[in-house]
């Protein structure tokens, strides 16, 4: 910007204007201040009019530049809607793609919050994580030095596509004798062994 020049005068000819900048800019000059890039923060311009006899008078303006521009952030467009769990486990191990983010001023930083199957917080990119079966949302926030923020989020949904395992007993039931004086055999069949990578499985049977 070009600061408005002060008005100045003297009862005698031969007076002149000079100025000094302090604060975010340190500079000096004469005459009016021309178009200048003022950094974020405060810069004070002290004007001095000096007449031919060395008499002076001063005034000042303080220019305070504030950053009201929001930072920018864009989450990855990677499809995390159907992530398969790791073999033999009820979670998927992955490192989510980091968002891209920027700001017009230096001093910005990235933080994140996980909600859903995981509750956690952190700063910077999310590292390798074991995401449990179900959905976890990561909300990223970029915050600049002036407290302006912008957010985006990714939801990671882990689904169990792994079949459970079952193995029937190898007991030989091919020639079971009837109970004495009966036309049937009373026995308790050996149970199968069964398992799954995720909890919540159950066994049923049909004769």
N, C-alpha and C. Protein backbone atom coordinates (compact mmCIF):
# COMPACT_ATOMS: atom_id res chain seq x y z
N UNK A 1 0.83 -1.18 0.00
CA UNK A 1 0.00 0.00 0.00
C UNK A 1 0.87 1.24 0.00
N UNK A 2 0.25 2.37 -0.38
CA UNK A 2 0.92 3.66 -0.35
C UNK A 2 0.30 4.48 0.78
N UNK A 3 1.04 4.67 1.87
CA UNK A 3 0.47 5.42 3.00
C UNK A 3 0.13 6.85 2.61
N UNK A 4 -0.97 7.35 3.16
CA UNK A 4 -1.33 8.75 2.91
C UNK A 4 -0.25 9.66 3.49
N UNK A 5 0.18 10.63 2.70
CA UNK A 5 1.23 11.54 3.14
C UNK A 5 0.67 12.51 4.18
N UNK A 6 1.50 12.94 5.14
CA UNK A 6 1.04 13.95 6.10
C UNK A 6 0.95 15.32 5.43
N UNK A 7 0.19 16.18 6.02
CA UNK A 7 0.20 17.57 5.59
C UNK A 7 1.20 18.33 6.46
N UNK A 8 2.01 19.19 5.85
CA UNK A 8 3.03 19.89 6.61
C UNK A 8 3.28 21.26 5.96
N UNK A 9 3.75 22.21 6.79
CA UNK A 9 3.97 23.57 6.32
C UNK A 9 4.93 24.27 7.27
N UNK A 10 5.37 25.42 6.88
CA UNK A 10 6.23 26.24 7.74
C UNK A 10 6.03 27.70 7.36
N UNK A 11 6.36 28.62 8.28
CA UNK A 11 6.20 30.04 8.00
C UNK A 11 7.28 30.59 7.08
N UNK A 12 8.34 29.76 6.87
CA UNK A 12 9.43 30.19 5.99
C UNK A 12 9.67 29.12 4.93
N UNK A 13 10.13 29.51 3.78
CA UNK A 13 10.45 28.51 2.76
C UNK A 13 11.68 27.70 3.17
N UNK A 14 11.85 26.56 2.44
CA UNK A 14 13.04 25.74 2.65
C UNK A 14 12.83 24.57 3.60
N UNK A 15 11.61 24.20 3.90
CA UNK A 15 11.36 23.06 4.79
C UNK A 15 11.25 21.78 3.96
N UNK A 16 11.49 20.66 4.62
CA UNK A 16 11.43 19.37 3.90
C UNK A 16 10.93 18.27 4.84
N UNK A 17 10.49 17.18 4.21
CA UNK A 17 9.90 16.06 4.96
C UNK A 17 10.82 14.84 4.88
N UNK A 18 11.04 14.19 6.00
CA UNK A 18 11.75 12.91 6.04
C UNK A 18 10.95 11.92 6.90
N UNK A 19 11.31 10.67 6.82
CA UNK A 19 10.58 9.67 7.58
C UNK A 19 11.49 8.52 8.00
N UNK A 20 11.05 7.83 9.05
CA UNK A 20 11.75 6.65 9.55
C UNK A 20 10.72 5.57 9.83
N UNK A 21 11.01 4.37 9.35
CA UNK A 21 10.14 3.22 9.64
C UNK A 21 10.80 2.35 10.71
N UNK A 22 9.98 1.89 11.67
CA UNK A 22 10.44 0.95 12.69
C UNK A 22 9.38 -0.13 12.87
N UNK A 23 9.82 -1.26 13.42
CA UNK A 23 8.90 -2.38 13.64
C UNK A 23 9.22 -3.49 12.66
N UNK A 24 8.24 -3.89 11.88
CA UNK A 24 8.45 -4.96 10.90
C UNK A 24 9.38 -4.53 9.77
N UNK A 25 9.45 -3.22 9.51
CA UNK A 25 10.38 -2.68 8.51
C UNK A 25 11.25 -1.64 9.21
N UNK A 26 12.53 -1.66 8.90
CA UNK A 26 13.46 -0.62 9.36
C UNK A 26 14.00 0.08 8.12
N UNK A 27 13.66 1.38 7.98
CA UNK A 27 14.05 2.10 6.77
C UNK A 27 13.95 3.60 7.03
N UNK A 28 14.56 4.36 6.17
CA UNK A 28 14.46 5.82 6.24
C UNK A 28 14.32 6.36 4.82
N UNK A 29 13.83 7.60 4.72
CA UNK A 29 13.70 8.22 3.41
C UNK A 29 13.26 9.65 3.54
N UNK A 30 13.10 10.30 2.40
CA UNK A 30 12.63 11.68 2.36
C UNK A 30 11.41 11.78 1.46
N UNK A 31 10.62 12.83 1.68
CA UNK A 31 9.39 12.98 0.93
C UNK A 31 8.33 12.00 1.38
N UNK A 32 7.34 11.81 0.55
CA UNK A 32 6.27 10.87 0.88
C UNK A 32 6.75 9.43 0.75
N UNK A 33 6.13 8.53 1.50
CA UNK A 33 6.43 7.10 1.39
C UNK A 33 5.69 6.54 0.18
N UNK A 34 6.43 5.90 -0.70
CA UNK A 34 5.82 5.33 -1.90
C UNK A 34 5.23 3.95 -1.59
N UNK A 35 4.68 3.29 -2.61
CA UNK A 35 4.06 1.98 -2.46
C UNK A 35 5.06 1.00 -1.84
N UNK A 36 4.64 0.33 -0.77
CA UNK A 36 5.53 -0.51 0.03
C UNK A 36 4.82 -1.80 0.39
N UNK A 37 5.57 -2.90 0.43
CA UNK A 37 5.04 -4.18 0.92
C UNK A 37 5.27 -4.24 2.43
N UNK A 38 4.20 -4.09 3.19
CA UNK A 38 4.29 -4.12 4.64
C UNK A 38 4.04 -5.54 5.13
N UNK A 39 5.01 -6.16 5.81
CA UNK A 39 4.81 -7.52 6.32
C UNK A 39 3.74 -7.57 7.41
N UNK A 40 3.27 -8.78 7.67
CA UNK A 40 2.32 -8.97 8.75
C UNK A 40 2.93 -8.48 10.06
N UNK A 41 2.13 -7.75 10.83
CA UNK A 41 2.61 -7.14 12.06
C UNK A 41 2.51 -5.63 11.97
N UNK A 42 3.20 -4.92 12.84
CA UNK A 42 3.07 -3.46 12.92
C UNK A 42 4.36 -2.76 12.48
N UNK A 43 4.19 -1.75 11.67
CA UNK A 43 5.28 -0.88 11.25
C UNK A 43 4.86 0.56 11.53
N UNK A 44 5.71 1.29 12.22
CA UNK A 44 5.43 2.70 12.53
C UNK A 44 6.26 3.60 11.63
N UNK A 45 5.57 4.54 10.98
CA UNK A 45 6.26 5.55 10.15
C UNK A 45 6.24 6.87 10.93
N UNK A 46 7.42 7.35 11.27
CA UNK A 46 7.52 8.63 11.97
C UNK A 46 8.01 9.68 10.96
N UNK A 47 7.15 10.66 10.71
CA UNK A 47 7.47 11.73 9.77
C UNK A 47 8.06 12.91 10.54
N UNK A 48 9.06 13.53 9.94
CA UNK A 48 9.67 14.72 10.53
C UNK A 48 9.77 15.81 9.47
N UNK A 49 9.19 16.97 9.77
CA UNK A 49 9.37 18.12 8.89
C UNK A 49 10.42 19.03 9.54
N UNK A 50 11.41 19.41 8.74
CA UNK A 50 12.52 20.22 9.22
C UNK A 50 12.60 21.50 8.39
N UNK A 51 12.64 22.63 9.07
CA UNK A 51 12.71 23.87 8.31
C UNK A 51 14.15 24.31 8.12
N UNK A 52 14.31 25.41 7.41
CA UNK A 52 15.65 25.88 7.06
C UNK A 52 16.45 26.27 8.29
N UNK A 53 15.80 26.52 9.40
CA UNK A 53 16.51 26.91 10.63
C UNK A 53 16.78 25.71 11.54
N UNK A 54 16.43 24.53 11.09
CA UNK A 54 16.64 23.32 11.88
C UNK A 54 15.54 23.02 12.86
N UNK A 55 14.46 23.74 12.85
CA UNK A 55 13.32 23.43 13.70
C UNK A 55 12.59 22.21 13.14
N UNK A 56 12.07 21.40 13.99
CA UNK A 56 11.41 20.16 13.54
C UNK A 56 10.06 19.98 14.21
N UNK A 57 9.23 19.21 13.55
CA UNK A 57 7.97 18.74 14.11
C UNK A 57 7.75 17.32 13.59
N UNK A 58 7.10 16.49 14.38
CA UNK A 58 6.91 15.08 13.98
C UNK A 58 5.46 14.65 14.14
N UNK A 59 5.12 13.61 13.42
CA UNK A 59 3.87 12.87 13.62
C UNK A 59 4.12 11.45 13.15
N UNK A 60 3.24 10.56 13.45
CA UNK A 60 3.47 9.16 13.08
C UNK A 60 2.17 8.45 12.73
N UNK A 61 2.31 7.42 11.92
CA UNK A 61 1.24 6.47 11.62
C UNK A 61 1.76 5.07 11.88
N UNK A 62 0.93 4.21 12.44
CA UNK A 62 1.29 2.80 12.61
C UNK A 62 0.40 1.97 11.70
N UNK A 63 1.04 1.19 10.88
CA UNK A 63 0.34 0.32 9.93
C UNK A 63 0.43 -1.11 10.45
N UNK A 64 -0.72 -1.69 10.77
CA UNK A 64 -0.76 -3.06 11.31
C UNK A 64 -1.41 -3.97 10.28
N UNK A 65 -0.64 -4.92 9.78
CA UNK A 65 -1.13 -5.87 8.78
C UNK A 65 -1.52 -7.17 9.50
N UNK A 66 -2.74 -7.62 9.29
CA UNK A 66 -3.24 -8.84 9.91
C UNK A 66 -3.63 -9.85 8.82
N UNK A 67 -3.36 -11.10 9.13
CA UNK A 67 -3.66 -12.18 8.18
C UNK A 67 -5.05 -12.73 8.46
N UNK A 68 -6.00 -12.43 7.58
CA UNK A 68 -7.37 -12.96 7.71
C UNK A 68 -7.66 -14.02 6.65
N UNK A 69 -6.65 -14.39 5.89
CA UNK A 69 -6.84 -15.37 4.81
C UNK A 69 -6.74 -16.79 5.37
N UNK A 70 -7.74 -17.61 5.08
CA UNK A 70 -7.73 -18.99 5.55
C UNK A 70 -6.65 -19.79 4.84
N UNK A 71 -6.02 -20.72 5.56
CA UNK A 71 -5.13 -21.65 4.87
C UNK A 71 -5.94 -22.57 3.95
N UNK A 72 -5.24 -23.30 3.11
CA UNK A 72 -5.91 -24.24 2.20
C UNK A 72 -5.51 -25.66 2.58
N UNK A 73 -6.44 -26.59 2.39
CA UNK A 73 -6.15 -28.00 2.65
C UNK A 73 -7.02 -28.85 1.74
N UNK A 74 -6.46 -29.95 1.25
CA UNK A 74 -7.20 -30.88 0.40
C UNK A 74 -6.79 -32.29 0.78
N UNK A 75 -7.77 -33.09 1.20
CA UNK A 75 -7.49 -34.48 1.56
C UNK A 75 -7.31 -35.33 0.31
N UNK A 76 -6.60 -36.43 0.48
CA UNK A 76 -6.39 -37.37 -0.61
C UNK A 76 -7.72 -37.92 -1.12
N UNK A 77 -7.80 -38.17 -2.42
CA UNK A 77 -9.01 -38.77 -2.98
C UNK A 77 -8.90 -40.30 -3.07
N UNK A 78 -7.94 -40.87 -2.33
CA UNK A 78 -7.82 -42.33 -2.26
C UNK A 78 -9.12 -42.93 -1.72
N UNK A 79 -9.55 -44.01 -2.34
CA UNK A 79 -10.80 -44.67 -1.91
C UNK A 79 -10.50 -45.61 -0.75
N UNK A 80 -10.96 -45.22 0.43
CA UNK A 80 -10.77 -46.05 1.63
C UNK A 80 -12.10 -46.66 2.08
N UNK A 81 -13.06 -46.80 1.18
CA UNK A 81 -14.41 -47.23 1.58
C UNK A 81 -14.52 -48.74 1.76
N UNK A 82 -13.55 -49.51 1.29
CA UNK A 82 -13.65 -50.97 1.37
C UNK A 82 -12.24 -51.56 1.49
N UNK A 83 -11.60 -51.27 2.62
CA UNK A 83 -10.24 -51.76 2.86
C UNK A 83 -10.31 -53.14 3.50
N UNK A 84 -9.65 -54.11 2.90
CA UNK A 84 -9.68 -55.47 3.45
C UNK A 84 -8.78 -55.57 4.67
N UNK A 85 -9.25 -56.31 5.66
CA UNK A 85 -8.44 -56.53 6.86
C UNK A 85 -7.22 -57.37 6.50
N UNK A 86 -6.17 -57.23 7.31
CA UNK A 86 -4.96 -58.03 7.11
C UNK A 86 -5.30 -59.51 7.30
N UNK A 87 -4.58 -60.36 6.59
CA UNK A 87 -4.82 -61.81 6.70
C UNK A 87 -4.64 -62.27 8.13
N UNK A 88 -5.66 -62.95 8.65
CA UNK A 88 -5.61 -63.48 10.01
C UNK A 88 -5.85 -62.46 11.10
N UNK A 89 -6.21 -61.24 10.72
CA UNK A 89 -6.41 -60.18 11.72
C UNK A 89 -7.73 -59.45 11.46
N UNK A 90 -8.19 -58.75 12.49
CA UNK A 90 -9.43 -57.99 12.37
C UNK A 90 -9.13 -56.50 12.24
N UNK A 91 -8.04 -56.18 11.60
CA UNK A 91 -7.65 -54.79 11.34
C UNK A 91 -6.86 -54.73 10.03
N UNK A 92 -6.76 -53.53 9.51
CA UNK A 92 -5.95 -53.30 8.32
C UNK A 92 -4.83 -52.33 8.70
N UNK A 93 -3.61 -52.68 8.35
CA UNK A 93 -2.46 -51.84 8.63
C UNK A 93 -2.18 -51.00 7.40
N UNK A 94 -2.29 -49.69 7.56
CA UNK A 94 -2.00 -48.82 6.42
C UNK A 94 -1.55 -47.44 6.91
N UNK A 95 -0.88 -46.73 6.02
CA UNK A 95 -0.47 -45.35 6.25
C UNK A 95 -1.32 -44.46 5.37
N UNK A 96 -2.27 -43.72 5.94
CA UNK A 96 -3.15 -42.89 5.10
C UNK A 96 -2.36 -41.84 4.33
N UNK A 97 -2.80 -41.56 3.12
CA UNK A 97 -2.17 -40.51 2.31
C UNK A 97 -2.36 -39.16 3.01
N UNK A 98 -1.28 -38.39 3.11
CA UNK A 98 -1.36 -37.09 3.78
C UNK A 98 -2.09 -36.08 2.90
N UNK A 99 -2.78 -35.12 3.51
CA UNK A 99 -3.42 -34.06 2.72
C UNK A 99 -2.37 -33.07 2.23
N UNK A 100 -2.73 -32.30 1.23
CA UNK A 100 -1.90 -31.17 0.81
C UNK A 100 -2.45 -29.91 1.47
N UNK A 101 -1.55 -29.06 1.96
CA UNK A 101 -2.01 -27.86 2.67
C UNK A 101 -0.98 -26.75 2.51
N UNK A 102 -1.44 -25.51 2.65
CA UNK A 102 -0.58 -24.35 2.43
C UNK A 102 -1.19 -23.14 3.11
N UNK A 103 -0.43 -22.06 3.17
CA UNK A 103 -0.94 -20.80 3.70
C UNK A 103 -0.14 -19.65 3.08
N UNK A 104 -0.73 -18.47 3.09
CA UNK A 104 -0.07 -17.31 2.52
C UNK A 104 1.06 -16.78 3.39
N UNK A 105 1.08 -17.18 4.68
CA UNK A 105 2.12 -16.74 5.61
C UNK A 105 2.82 -17.96 6.20
N UNK A 106 4.10 -17.83 6.58
CA UNK A 106 4.79 -18.95 7.21
C UNK A 106 4.25 -19.21 8.61
N UNK A 107 4.58 -20.39 9.14
CA UNK A 107 4.20 -20.71 10.51
C UNK A 107 2.95 -21.53 10.65
N UNK A 108 2.48 -22.18 9.59
CA UNK A 108 1.28 -23.01 9.68
C UNK A 108 1.65 -24.45 10.01
N UNK A 109 0.69 -25.21 10.57
CA UNK A 109 0.96 -26.59 10.95
C UNK A 109 -0.29 -27.43 10.80
N UNK A 110 -0.08 -28.75 10.77
CA UNK A 110 -1.15 -29.71 10.54
C UNK A 110 -1.38 -30.54 11.79
N UNK A 111 -2.64 -30.73 12.15
CA UNK A 111 -3.01 -31.64 13.24
C UNK A 111 -4.17 -32.51 12.77
N UNK A 112 -4.45 -33.57 13.52
CA UNK A 112 -5.53 -34.48 13.14
C UNK A 112 -6.21 -35.07 14.37
N UNK A 113 -7.46 -35.47 14.15
CA UNK A 113 -8.26 -36.14 15.17
C UNK A 113 -8.89 -37.37 14.52
N UNK A 114 -8.78 -38.53 15.18
CA UNK A 114 -9.45 -39.75 14.72
C UNK A 114 -10.69 -39.97 15.58
N UNK A 115 -11.77 -40.38 14.93
CA UNK A 115 -13.00 -40.72 15.66
C UNK A 115 -13.62 -41.94 14.99
N UNK A 116 -14.43 -42.64 15.75
CA UNK A 116 -15.05 -43.87 15.24
C UNK A 116 -14.45 -45.06 15.95
N UNK A 117 -13.88 -45.98 15.20
CA UNK A 117 -13.26 -47.17 15.78
C UNK A 117 -12.00 -46.84 16.57
N UNK A 118 -11.36 -45.72 16.23
CA UNK A 118 -10.19 -45.25 16.97
C UNK A 118 -10.46 -43.83 17.43
N UNK A 119 -10.08 -43.52 18.65
CA UNK A 119 -10.11 -42.15 19.16
C UNK A 119 -8.67 -41.76 19.47
N UNK A 120 -8.17 -40.77 18.72
CA UNK A 120 -6.77 -40.40 18.88
C UNK A 120 -6.55 -39.02 18.29
N UNK A 121 -5.47 -38.37 18.68
CA UNK A 121 -5.10 -37.06 18.12
C UNK A 121 -3.61 -37.05 17.84
N UNK A 122 -3.19 -36.13 17.00
CA UNK A 122 -1.76 -36.01 16.71
C UNK A 122 -1.49 -34.82 15.83
N UNK A 123 -0.22 -34.63 15.50
CA UNK A 123 0.21 -33.55 14.62
C UNK A 123 0.99 -34.12 13.45
N UNK A 124 1.03 -33.36 12.37
CA UNK A 124 1.71 -33.84 11.17
C UNK A 124 0.91 -34.93 10.48
N UNK A 125 1.57 -35.70 9.65
CA UNK A 125 0.90 -36.78 8.94
C UNK A 125 0.61 -37.95 9.88
N UNK A 126 -0.38 -38.75 9.53
CA UNK A 126 -0.70 -39.97 10.28
C UNK A 126 0.24 -41.07 9.80
N UNK A 127 0.92 -41.70 10.72
CA UNK A 127 1.83 -42.79 10.35
C UNK A 127 1.09 -44.10 10.19
N UNK A 128 1.86 -45.17 10.05
CA UNK A 128 1.29 -46.51 9.89
C UNK A 128 0.43 -46.84 11.11
N UNK A 129 -0.81 -47.26 10.85
CA UNK A 129 -1.79 -47.47 11.91
C UNK A 129 -2.57 -48.75 11.65
N UNK A 130 -2.91 -49.45 12.72
CA UNK A 130 -3.79 -50.61 12.61
C UNK A 130 -5.23 -50.13 12.80
N UNK A 131 -5.97 -50.08 11.70
CA UNK A 131 -7.36 -49.63 11.72
C UNK A 131 -8.27 -50.83 11.94
N UNK A 132 -9.04 -50.86 13.03
CA UNK A 132 -9.92 -52.01 13.30
C UNK A 132 -11.05 -52.10 12.27
N UNK A 133 -11.64 -53.28 12.24
CA UNK A 133 -12.81 -53.50 11.40
C UNK A 133 -13.88 -52.46 11.73
N UNK A 134 -14.43 -51.80 10.71
CA UNK A 134 -15.39 -50.71 10.90
C UNK A 134 -14.84 -49.42 10.33
N UNK A 135 -15.42 -48.30 10.71
CA UNK A 135 -15.07 -47.00 10.11
C UNK A 135 -14.36 -46.09 11.10
N UNK A 136 -13.29 -45.48 10.64
CA UNK A 136 -12.56 -44.48 11.40
C UNK A 136 -12.42 -43.24 10.54
N UNK A 137 -12.82 -42.09 11.05
CA UNK A 137 -12.70 -40.83 10.32
C UNK A 137 -11.51 -40.04 10.85
N UNK A 138 -10.66 -39.59 9.93
CA UNK A 138 -9.53 -38.73 10.28
C UNK A 138 -9.86 -37.33 9.80
N UNK A 139 -9.97 -36.39 10.73
CA UNK A 139 -10.22 -35.00 10.39
C UNK A 139 -8.92 -34.23 10.56
N UNK A 140 -8.44 -33.69 9.44
CA UNK A 140 -7.20 -32.92 9.44
C UNK A 140 -7.52 -31.43 9.57
N UNK A 141 -6.71 -30.71 10.33
CA UNK A 141 -6.87 -29.26 10.48
C UNK A 141 -5.52 -28.58 10.27
N UNK A 142 -5.48 -27.63 9.35
CA UNK A 142 -4.28 -26.80 9.18
C UNK A 142 -4.57 -25.47 9.86
N UNK A 143 -3.63 -25.04 10.72
CA UNK A 143 -3.77 -23.81 11.50
C UNK A 143 -2.59 -22.90 11.20
N UNK A 144 -2.88 -21.64 10.84
CA UNK A 144 -1.77 -20.73 10.56
C UNK A 144 -1.40 -19.94 11.81
N UNK A 145 -0.36 -19.11 11.69
CA UNK A 145 0.18 -18.39 12.84
C UNK A 145 -0.81 -17.39 13.41
N UNK A 146 -1.82 -17.02 12.62
CA UNK A 146 -2.84 -16.07 13.10
C UNK A 146 -4.07 -16.76 13.66
N UNK A 147 -4.06 -18.09 13.69
CA UNK A 147 -5.18 -18.85 14.24
C UNK A 147 -6.26 -19.18 13.24
N UNK A 148 -6.05 -18.83 11.96
CA UNK A 148 -7.02 -19.21 10.93
C UNK A 148 -6.89 -20.71 10.65
N UNK A 149 -8.01 -21.37 10.39
CA UNK A 149 -7.99 -22.82 10.20
C UNK A 149 -8.77 -23.24 8.96
N UNK A 150 -8.44 -24.42 8.48
CA UNK A 150 -9.21 -25.09 7.41
C UNK A 150 -9.13 -26.58 7.68
N UNK A 151 -10.17 -27.32 7.32
CA UNK A 151 -10.23 -28.76 7.62
C UNK A 151 -10.64 -29.57 6.40
N UNK A 152 -10.29 -30.84 6.46
CA UNK A 152 -10.82 -31.83 5.51
C UNK A 152 -10.76 -33.18 6.22
N UNK A 153 -11.37 -34.20 5.65
CA UNK A 153 -11.40 -35.49 6.34
C UNK A 153 -11.39 -36.65 5.35
N UNK A 154 -10.87 -37.78 5.83
CA UNK A 154 -10.96 -39.07 5.14
C UNK A 154 -11.58 -40.08 6.10
N UNK A 155 -12.45 -40.94 5.57
CA UNK A 155 -13.00 -42.03 6.37
C UNK A 155 -12.46 -43.35 5.84
N UNK A 156 -11.85 -44.11 6.74
CA UNK A 156 -11.27 -45.41 6.39
C UNK A 156 -12.19 -46.49 6.93
N UNK A 157 -12.76 -47.28 6.02
CA UNK A 157 -13.68 -48.35 6.40
C UNK A 157 -13.02 -49.69 6.11
N UNK A 158 -12.76 -50.43 7.18
CA UNK A 158 -12.14 -51.76 7.07
C UNK A 158 -13.23 -52.80 7.11
N UNK A 159 -13.21 -53.69 6.13
CA UNK A 159 -14.21 -54.75 6.06
C UNK A 159 -13.53 -56.11 6.07
N UNK A 160 -14.19 -57.04 6.73
CA UNK A 160 -13.68 -58.40 6.87
C UNK A 160 -14.17 -59.26 5.71
N UNK A 161 -13.27 -59.55 4.78
CA UNK A 161 -13.61 -60.42 3.65
C UNK A 161 -13.00 -61.81 3.80
N UNK A 162 -12.39 -62.07 4.94
CA UNK A 162 -11.73 -63.35 5.15
C UNK A 162 -12.72 -64.38 5.68
N UNK A 163 -12.79 -65.54 5.05
CA UNK A 163 -13.71 -66.61 5.48
C UNK A 163 -13.27 -67.18 6.81
N UNK A 164 -14.23 -67.55 7.67
CA UNK A 164 -13.85 -68.27 8.89
C UNK A 164 -13.31 -69.66 8.52
N UNK A 165 -12.68 -70.31 9.48
CA UNK A 165 -12.15 -71.67 9.25
C UNK A 165 -12.93 -72.66 10.09
N UNK A 166 -13.08 -73.86 9.56
CA UNK A 166 -13.75 -74.93 10.31
C UNK A 166 -13.19 -76.26 9.85
N UNK A 167 -13.00 -77.12 10.82
CA UNK A 167 -12.51 -78.47 10.50
C UNK A 167 -13.27 -79.47 11.37
N UNK A 168 -13.97 -80.38 10.69
CA UNK A 168 -14.71 -81.40 11.43
C UNK A 168 -13.75 -82.46 11.97
N UNK A 169 -14.20 -83.13 13.03
CA UNK A 169 -13.42 -84.20 13.64
C UNK A 169 -13.14 -85.29 12.61
N UNK A 170 -11.98 -85.92 12.73
CA UNK A 170 -11.66 -87.06 11.83
C UNK A 170 -12.06 -88.40 12.46
N UNK A 171 -12.90 -88.32 13.46
CA UNK A 171 -13.42 -89.56 14.07
C UNK A 171 -14.17 -90.38 13.02
N UNK A 172 -13.95 -91.67 13.02
CA UNK A 172 -14.61 -92.55 12.04
C UNK A 172 -15.99 -92.95 12.54
N UNK A 173 -17.00 -92.36 11.88
CA UNK A 173 -18.39 -92.68 12.24
C UNK A 173 -19.04 -93.59 11.19
N UNK A 174 -18.22 -94.29 10.43
CA UNK A 174 -18.78 -95.06 9.30
C UNK A 174 -19.38 -96.40 9.73
N UNK A 175 -19.11 -96.83 10.98
CA UNK A 175 -19.62 -98.14 11.39
C UNK A 175 -19.91 -98.12 12.90
N UNK A 176 -20.87 -97.28 13.27
CA UNK A 176 -21.22 -97.12 14.69
C UNK A 176 -22.26 -98.20 15.06
N UNK A 177 -21.99 -98.92 16.12
CA UNK A 177 -22.91 -99.98 16.55
C UNK A 177 -24.10 -99.40 17.29
N UNK A 178 -25.25 -100.02 17.12
CA UNK A 178 -26.45 -99.59 17.85
C UNK A 178 -26.27 -99.88 19.32
N UNK A 179 -27.04 -99.15 20.11
CA UNK A 179 -27.08 -99.45 21.54
C UNK A 179 -27.67 -100.85 21.74
N UNK A 180 -27.32 -101.47 22.85
CA UNK A 180 -27.82 -102.83 23.15
C UNK A 180 -29.34 -102.86 23.16
N UNK A 181 -29.89 -103.76 22.43
CA UNK A 181 -31.35 -103.98 22.34
C UNK A 181 -32.08 -102.77 21.75
N UNK A 182 -31.35 -101.86 21.09
CA UNK A 182 -31.97 -100.67 20.52
C UNK A 182 -31.63 -100.58 19.03
N UNK A 183 -32.45 -99.84 18.36
CA UNK A 183 -32.21 -99.65 16.93
C UNK A 183 -31.62 -98.26 16.67
N UNK A 184 -30.84 -97.85 17.64
CA UNK A 184 -30.18 -96.54 17.47
C UNK A 184 -28.87 -96.55 18.26
N UNK A 185 -28.05 -95.58 17.99
CA UNK A 185 -26.79 -95.41 18.71
C UNK A 185 -26.81 -94.05 19.39
N UNK A 186 -26.52 -94.06 20.68
CA UNK A 186 -26.46 -92.80 21.43
C UNK A 186 -25.01 -92.36 21.51
N UNK A 187 -24.71 -91.17 21.01
CA UNK A 187 -23.33 -90.67 21.08
C UNK A 187 -23.34 -89.14 21.00
N UNK A 188 -22.26 -88.60 21.46
CA UNK A 188 -22.04 -87.15 21.35
C UNK A 188 -20.95 -86.93 20.32
N UNK A 189 -21.33 -86.41 19.14
CA UNK A 189 -20.32 -86.23 18.10
C UNK A 189 -19.24 -85.25 18.56
N UNK A 190 -18.02 -85.53 18.16
CA UNK A 190 -16.91 -84.61 18.45
C UNK A 190 -17.18 -83.28 17.75
N UNK A 191 -17.01 -82.21 18.49
CA UNK A 191 -17.26 -80.87 17.91
C UNK A 191 -16.16 -80.51 16.90
N UNK A 192 -16.51 -79.75 15.91
CA UNK A 192 -15.48 -79.28 14.98
C UNK A 192 -14.64 -78.19 15.64
N UNK A 193 -13.47 -77.96 15.10
CA UNK A 193 -12.68 -76.79 15.50
C UNK A 193 -12.97 -75.68 14.49
N UNK A 194 -13.15 -74.46 15.01
CA UNK A 194 -13.49 -73.35 14.11
C UNK A 194 -12.92 -72.05 14.70
N UNK A 195 -12.72 -71.11 13.82
CA UNK A 195 -12.12 -69.85 14.24
C UNK A 195 -12.42 -68.78 13.19
N UNK A 196 -12.12 -67.55 13.55
CA UNK A 196 -12.25 -66.45 12.60
C UNK A 196 -11.26 -65.35 12.99
N UNK A 197 -10.91 -64.51 12.04
CA UNK A 197 -9.98 -63.42 12.31
C UNK A 197 -10.61 -62.30 13.12
N UNK A 198 -11.95 -62.26 13.18
CA UNK A 198 -12.65 -61.23 13.94
C UNK A 198 -13.54 -61.87 14.99
N UNK A 199 -13.77 -61.21 16.11
CA UNK A 199 -14.67 -61.76 17.13
C UNK A 199 -16.12 -61.73 16.63
N UNK A 200 -16.97 -62.50 17.34
CA UNK A 200 -18.39 -62.46 17.03
C UNK A 200 -18.85 -63.60 16.14
N UNK A 201 -18.05 -64.64 15.97
CA UNK A 201 -18.46 -65.76 15.13
C UNK A 201 -19.20 -66.80 15.98
N UNK A 202 -20.02 -67.64 15.32
CA UNK A 202 -20.77 -68.67 16.06
C UNK A 202 -20.93 -69.90 15.17
N UNK A 203 -21.29 -70.98 15.80
CA UNK A 203 -21.42 -72.27 15.12
C UNK A 203 -22.88 -72.71 15.12
N UNK A 204 -23.34 -73.16 13.97
CA UNK A 204 -24.69 -73.76 13.87
C UNK A 204 -24.56 -75.07 13.10
N UNK A 205 -25.60 -75.87 13.15
CA UNK A 205 -25.56 -77.15 12.46
C UNK A 205 -26.95 -77.54 11.98
N UNK A 206 -26.95 -78.37 10.97
CA UNK A 206 -28.18 -78.92 10.41
C UNK A 206 -28.01 -80.41 10.22
N UNK A 207 -28.99 -81.21 10.70
CA UNK A 207 -28.97 -82.66 10.47
C UNK A 207 -29.91 -82.99 9.32
